Coordinates of C-alpha atoms in Angstrom, one line a residue:
X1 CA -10.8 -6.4 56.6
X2 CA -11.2 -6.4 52.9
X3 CA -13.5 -8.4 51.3
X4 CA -12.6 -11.8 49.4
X5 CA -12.4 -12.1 45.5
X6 CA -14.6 -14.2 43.3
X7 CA -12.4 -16.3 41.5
X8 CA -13.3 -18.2 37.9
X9 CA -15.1 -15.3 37.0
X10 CA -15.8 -15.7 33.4
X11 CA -18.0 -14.0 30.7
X12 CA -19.2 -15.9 27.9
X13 CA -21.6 -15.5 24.9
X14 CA -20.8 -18.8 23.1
X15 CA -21.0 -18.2 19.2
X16 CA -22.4 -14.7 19.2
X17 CA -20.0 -12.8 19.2
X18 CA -21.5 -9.3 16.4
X19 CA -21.2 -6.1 17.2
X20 CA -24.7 -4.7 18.3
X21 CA -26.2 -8.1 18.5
X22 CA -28.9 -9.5 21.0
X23 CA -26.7 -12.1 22.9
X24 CA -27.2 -14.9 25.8
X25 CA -24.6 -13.8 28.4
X26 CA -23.5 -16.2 30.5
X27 CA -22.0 -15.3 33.7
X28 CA -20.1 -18.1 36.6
X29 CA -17.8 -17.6 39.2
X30 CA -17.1 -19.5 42.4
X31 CA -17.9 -17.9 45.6
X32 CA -15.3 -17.4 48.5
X33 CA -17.6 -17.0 51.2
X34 CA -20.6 -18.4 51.7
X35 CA -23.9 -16.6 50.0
X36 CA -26.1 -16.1 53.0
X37 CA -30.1 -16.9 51.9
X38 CA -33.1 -14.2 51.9
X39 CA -33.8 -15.1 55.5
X40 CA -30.5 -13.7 56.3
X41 CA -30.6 -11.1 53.8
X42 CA -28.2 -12.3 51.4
X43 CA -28.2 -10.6 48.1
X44 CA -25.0 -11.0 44.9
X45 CA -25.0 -8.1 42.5
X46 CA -23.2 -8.3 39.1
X47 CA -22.8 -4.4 37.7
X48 CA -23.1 -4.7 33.7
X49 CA -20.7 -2.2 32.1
X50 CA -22.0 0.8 30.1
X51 CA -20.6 -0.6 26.9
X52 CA -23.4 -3.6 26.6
X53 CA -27.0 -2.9 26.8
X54 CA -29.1 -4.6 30.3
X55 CA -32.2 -2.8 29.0
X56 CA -32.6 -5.2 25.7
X57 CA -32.4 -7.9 27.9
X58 CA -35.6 -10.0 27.8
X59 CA -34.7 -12.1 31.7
X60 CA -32.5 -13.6 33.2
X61 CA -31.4 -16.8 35.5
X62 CA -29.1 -18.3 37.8
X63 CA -27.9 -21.5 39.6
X64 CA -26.1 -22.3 42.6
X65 CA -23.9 -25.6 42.3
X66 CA -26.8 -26.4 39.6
X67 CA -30.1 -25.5 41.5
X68 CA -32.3 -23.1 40.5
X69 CA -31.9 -19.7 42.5
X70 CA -34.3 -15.7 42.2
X71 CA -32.9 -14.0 39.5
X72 CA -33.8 -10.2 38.6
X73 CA -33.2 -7.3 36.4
X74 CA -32.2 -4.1 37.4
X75 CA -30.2 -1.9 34.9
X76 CA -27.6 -1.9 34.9
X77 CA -27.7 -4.4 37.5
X78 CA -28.8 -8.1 38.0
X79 CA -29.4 -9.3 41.6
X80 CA -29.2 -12.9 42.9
X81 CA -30.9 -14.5 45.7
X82 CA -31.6 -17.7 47.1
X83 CA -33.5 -19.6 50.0
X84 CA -31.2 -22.5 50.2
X85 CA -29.8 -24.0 53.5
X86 CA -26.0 -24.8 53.6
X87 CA -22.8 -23.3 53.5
X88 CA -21.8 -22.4 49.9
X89 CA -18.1 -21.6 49.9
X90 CA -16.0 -22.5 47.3
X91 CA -19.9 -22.9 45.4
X92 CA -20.3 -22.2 41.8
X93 CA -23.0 -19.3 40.5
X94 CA -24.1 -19.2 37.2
X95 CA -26.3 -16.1 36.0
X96 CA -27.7 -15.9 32.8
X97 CA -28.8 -12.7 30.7
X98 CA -31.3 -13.5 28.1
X99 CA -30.9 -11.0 25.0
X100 CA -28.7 -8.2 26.4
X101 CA -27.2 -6.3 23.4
X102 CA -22.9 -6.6 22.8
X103 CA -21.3 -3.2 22.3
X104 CA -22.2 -1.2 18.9
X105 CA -18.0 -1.4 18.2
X106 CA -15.2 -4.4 18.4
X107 CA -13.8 -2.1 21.4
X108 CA -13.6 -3.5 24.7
X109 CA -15.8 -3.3 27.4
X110 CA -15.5 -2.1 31.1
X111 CA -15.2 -4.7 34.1
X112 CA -18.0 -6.3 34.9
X113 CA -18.3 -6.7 38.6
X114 CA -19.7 -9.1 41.4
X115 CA -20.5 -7.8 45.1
X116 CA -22.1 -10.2 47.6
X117 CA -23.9 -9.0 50.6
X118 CA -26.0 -8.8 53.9
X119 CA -27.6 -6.5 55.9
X120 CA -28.2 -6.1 59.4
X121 CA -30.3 -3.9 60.9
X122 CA -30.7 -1.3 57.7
X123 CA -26.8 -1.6 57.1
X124 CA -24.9 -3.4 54.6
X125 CA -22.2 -5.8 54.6
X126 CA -19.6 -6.9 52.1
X127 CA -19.0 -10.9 52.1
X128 CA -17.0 -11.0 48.4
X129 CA -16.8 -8.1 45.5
X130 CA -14.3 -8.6 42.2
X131 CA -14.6 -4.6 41.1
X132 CA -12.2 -6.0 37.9
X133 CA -13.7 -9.2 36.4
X134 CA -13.7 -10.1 33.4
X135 CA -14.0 -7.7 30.2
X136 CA -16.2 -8.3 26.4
X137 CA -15.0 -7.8 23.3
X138 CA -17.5 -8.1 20.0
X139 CA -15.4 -9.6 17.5
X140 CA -17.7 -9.9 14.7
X141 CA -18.3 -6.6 12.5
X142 CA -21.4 -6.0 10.7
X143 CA -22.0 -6.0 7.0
X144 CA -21.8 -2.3 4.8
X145 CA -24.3 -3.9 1.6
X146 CA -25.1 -2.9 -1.6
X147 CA -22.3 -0.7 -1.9
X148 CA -21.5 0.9 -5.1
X149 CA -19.4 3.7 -6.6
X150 CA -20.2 6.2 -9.3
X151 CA -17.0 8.5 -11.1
X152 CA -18.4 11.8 -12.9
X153 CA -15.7 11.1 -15.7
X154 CA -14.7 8.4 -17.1
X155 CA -11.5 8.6 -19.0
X156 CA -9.0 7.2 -18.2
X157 CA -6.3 9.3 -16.3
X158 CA -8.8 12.3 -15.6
X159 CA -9.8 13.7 -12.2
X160 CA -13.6 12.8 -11.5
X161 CA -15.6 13.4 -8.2
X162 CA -17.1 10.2 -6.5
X163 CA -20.1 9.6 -5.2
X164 CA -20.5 6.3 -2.9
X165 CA -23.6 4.8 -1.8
X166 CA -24.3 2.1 0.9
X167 CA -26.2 0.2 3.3
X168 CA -25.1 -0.2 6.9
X169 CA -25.9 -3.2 8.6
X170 CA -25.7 -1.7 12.6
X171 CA -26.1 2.0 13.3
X172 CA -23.6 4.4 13.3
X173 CA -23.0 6.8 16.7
X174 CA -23.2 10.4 16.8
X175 CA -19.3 10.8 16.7
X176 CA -18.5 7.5 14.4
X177 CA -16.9 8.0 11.1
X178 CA -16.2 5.9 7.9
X179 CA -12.9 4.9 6.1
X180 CA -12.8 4.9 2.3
X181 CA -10.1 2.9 1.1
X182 CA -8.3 4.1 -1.7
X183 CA -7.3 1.1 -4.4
X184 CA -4.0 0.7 -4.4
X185 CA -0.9 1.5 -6.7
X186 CA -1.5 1.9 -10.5
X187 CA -5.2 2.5 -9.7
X188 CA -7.0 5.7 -8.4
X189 CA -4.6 8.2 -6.8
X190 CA -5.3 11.6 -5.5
X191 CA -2.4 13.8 -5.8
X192 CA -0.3 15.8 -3.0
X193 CA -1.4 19.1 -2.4
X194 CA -5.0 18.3 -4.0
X195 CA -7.8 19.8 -1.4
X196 CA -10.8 17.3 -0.6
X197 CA -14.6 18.5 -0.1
X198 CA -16.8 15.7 1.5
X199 CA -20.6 15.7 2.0
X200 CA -23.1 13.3 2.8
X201 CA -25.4 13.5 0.3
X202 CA -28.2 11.2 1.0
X203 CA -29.2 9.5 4.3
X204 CA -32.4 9.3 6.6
X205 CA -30.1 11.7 9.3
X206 CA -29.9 15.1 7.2
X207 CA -27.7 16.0 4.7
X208 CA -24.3 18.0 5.7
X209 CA -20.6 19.1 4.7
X210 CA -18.1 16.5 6.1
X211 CA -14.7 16.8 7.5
X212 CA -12.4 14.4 5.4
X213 CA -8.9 13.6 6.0
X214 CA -7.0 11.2 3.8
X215 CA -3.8 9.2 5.3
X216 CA -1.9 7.4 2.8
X217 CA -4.2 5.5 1.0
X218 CA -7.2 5.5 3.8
X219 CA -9.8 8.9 3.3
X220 CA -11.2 9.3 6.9
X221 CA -14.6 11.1 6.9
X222 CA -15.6 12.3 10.6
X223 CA -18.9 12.2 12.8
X224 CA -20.9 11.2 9.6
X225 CA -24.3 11.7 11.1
X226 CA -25.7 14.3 13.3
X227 CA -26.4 13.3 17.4
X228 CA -29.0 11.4 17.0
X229 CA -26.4 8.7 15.3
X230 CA -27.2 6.9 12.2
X231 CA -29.9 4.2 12.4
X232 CA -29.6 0.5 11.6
X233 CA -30.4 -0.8 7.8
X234 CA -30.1 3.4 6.3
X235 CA -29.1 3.6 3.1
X236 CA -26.4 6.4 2.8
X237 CA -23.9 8.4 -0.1
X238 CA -21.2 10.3 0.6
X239 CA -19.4 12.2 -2.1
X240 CA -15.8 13.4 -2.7
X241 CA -15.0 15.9 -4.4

């Protein structure tokens, strides 16, 4: 026999909704079977996905129909338990994650999953799993400050290298990139058949040549820092020549 579904499974963090941001996660879902207690070695594990980060998370918490149940951490996992008497089908559990961190890009997360247990004699037994709950998106980007833009000429009508210099406001990943938009028509143009040479210039990473490839108005420069990513808060300048 399979095991029953969760249903209501929801993921929630209210208002904080930023990319790479410390969030409260709360978790709820309504069990279909009954969550047996310690005594009976009952135990409900919900599976983080890879995208958010368990290891940030400073504790957690849970309720069952409203009273207090064990809580614990176990990255990327968080197991539930209780001590309670009663049947709890149909019962509502609440977990909640105190300062896990939301992905480091608006792109959506993996499943996160429930699995409720017991064990008898040194085995384990399914009761209820949902292996594809509910999914997190971070809507909210970060800021790029204190961005400016210096031309090496300044007539108007001539062709000029650019330098431009900013601050980013959540780190970068070893294989992230940046998009330069180009102002649009009547404004700066780079003409067909014109080669581009990129570099990044400044930055707490290292300094290196950068592949850069421009699609209508949109220059795309590609895995901007090195594999160690680029920190949160660096001050960076990229030129194109």
């Amino acid at each position: 026999l399979e095991p029953a579904e969760f249903t209501n499974f929801t993921v929630s963090t209210g208002t904080c909704l930023e990319v790479y941001s410390l969030c409260q996660f709360v978790i709820s879902a309504t069990l279909s079977n009954t969550l047996p207690s310690t005594t009976q070695s009952g135990l409900l594990v919900l599976t983080t996905p890879t995208e958010v980060d368990l290891a940030t998370a400073t504790g957690c918490s849970a309720t069952l129909d409203g009273t207090a149940i064990g809580c614990t951490l176990s990255d990327p996992e968080v197991h539930v338990s209780h001590t309670l008497t009663g049947n709890f089908k149909n019962s509502t559990v609440v977990i909640t994650i105190e300062n896990m961190r939301t992905p480091n890009s608006n792109r959506e997360t993996g499943s996160f999953t429930l699995v409720s247990s017991l064990q008898i004699s040194a085995t384990q037994y399914l009761i209820s799993r949902s292996l594809t709950g509910p999914k997190f998106t971070a809507t909210q980007l970060g800021e790029i400050s204190t961005a400016t833009v210096v031309r090496s000429e300044t007539l108007v009508g001539a062709s000029a290298n650019f330098n431009f210099a900013f601050t980013i406001e959540h780190p970068i990943p070893n294989q992230g990139g940046l998009s330069i938009v180009i102002p649009s028509t009547n404004q700066a143009t780079i003409p067909d058949g014109v080669t581009l040479a990129c570099g990044l210039i400044e930055g707490s990473i290292k300094v290196k040549d950068l592949t850069c490839t421009l699609t209508g108005k949109s220059l795309f420069l590609e895995e901007i820092c090195n594999s160690s990513g680029c920190p949160a808060g660096d001050s960076l300048k990229v030129s194109v020549t």
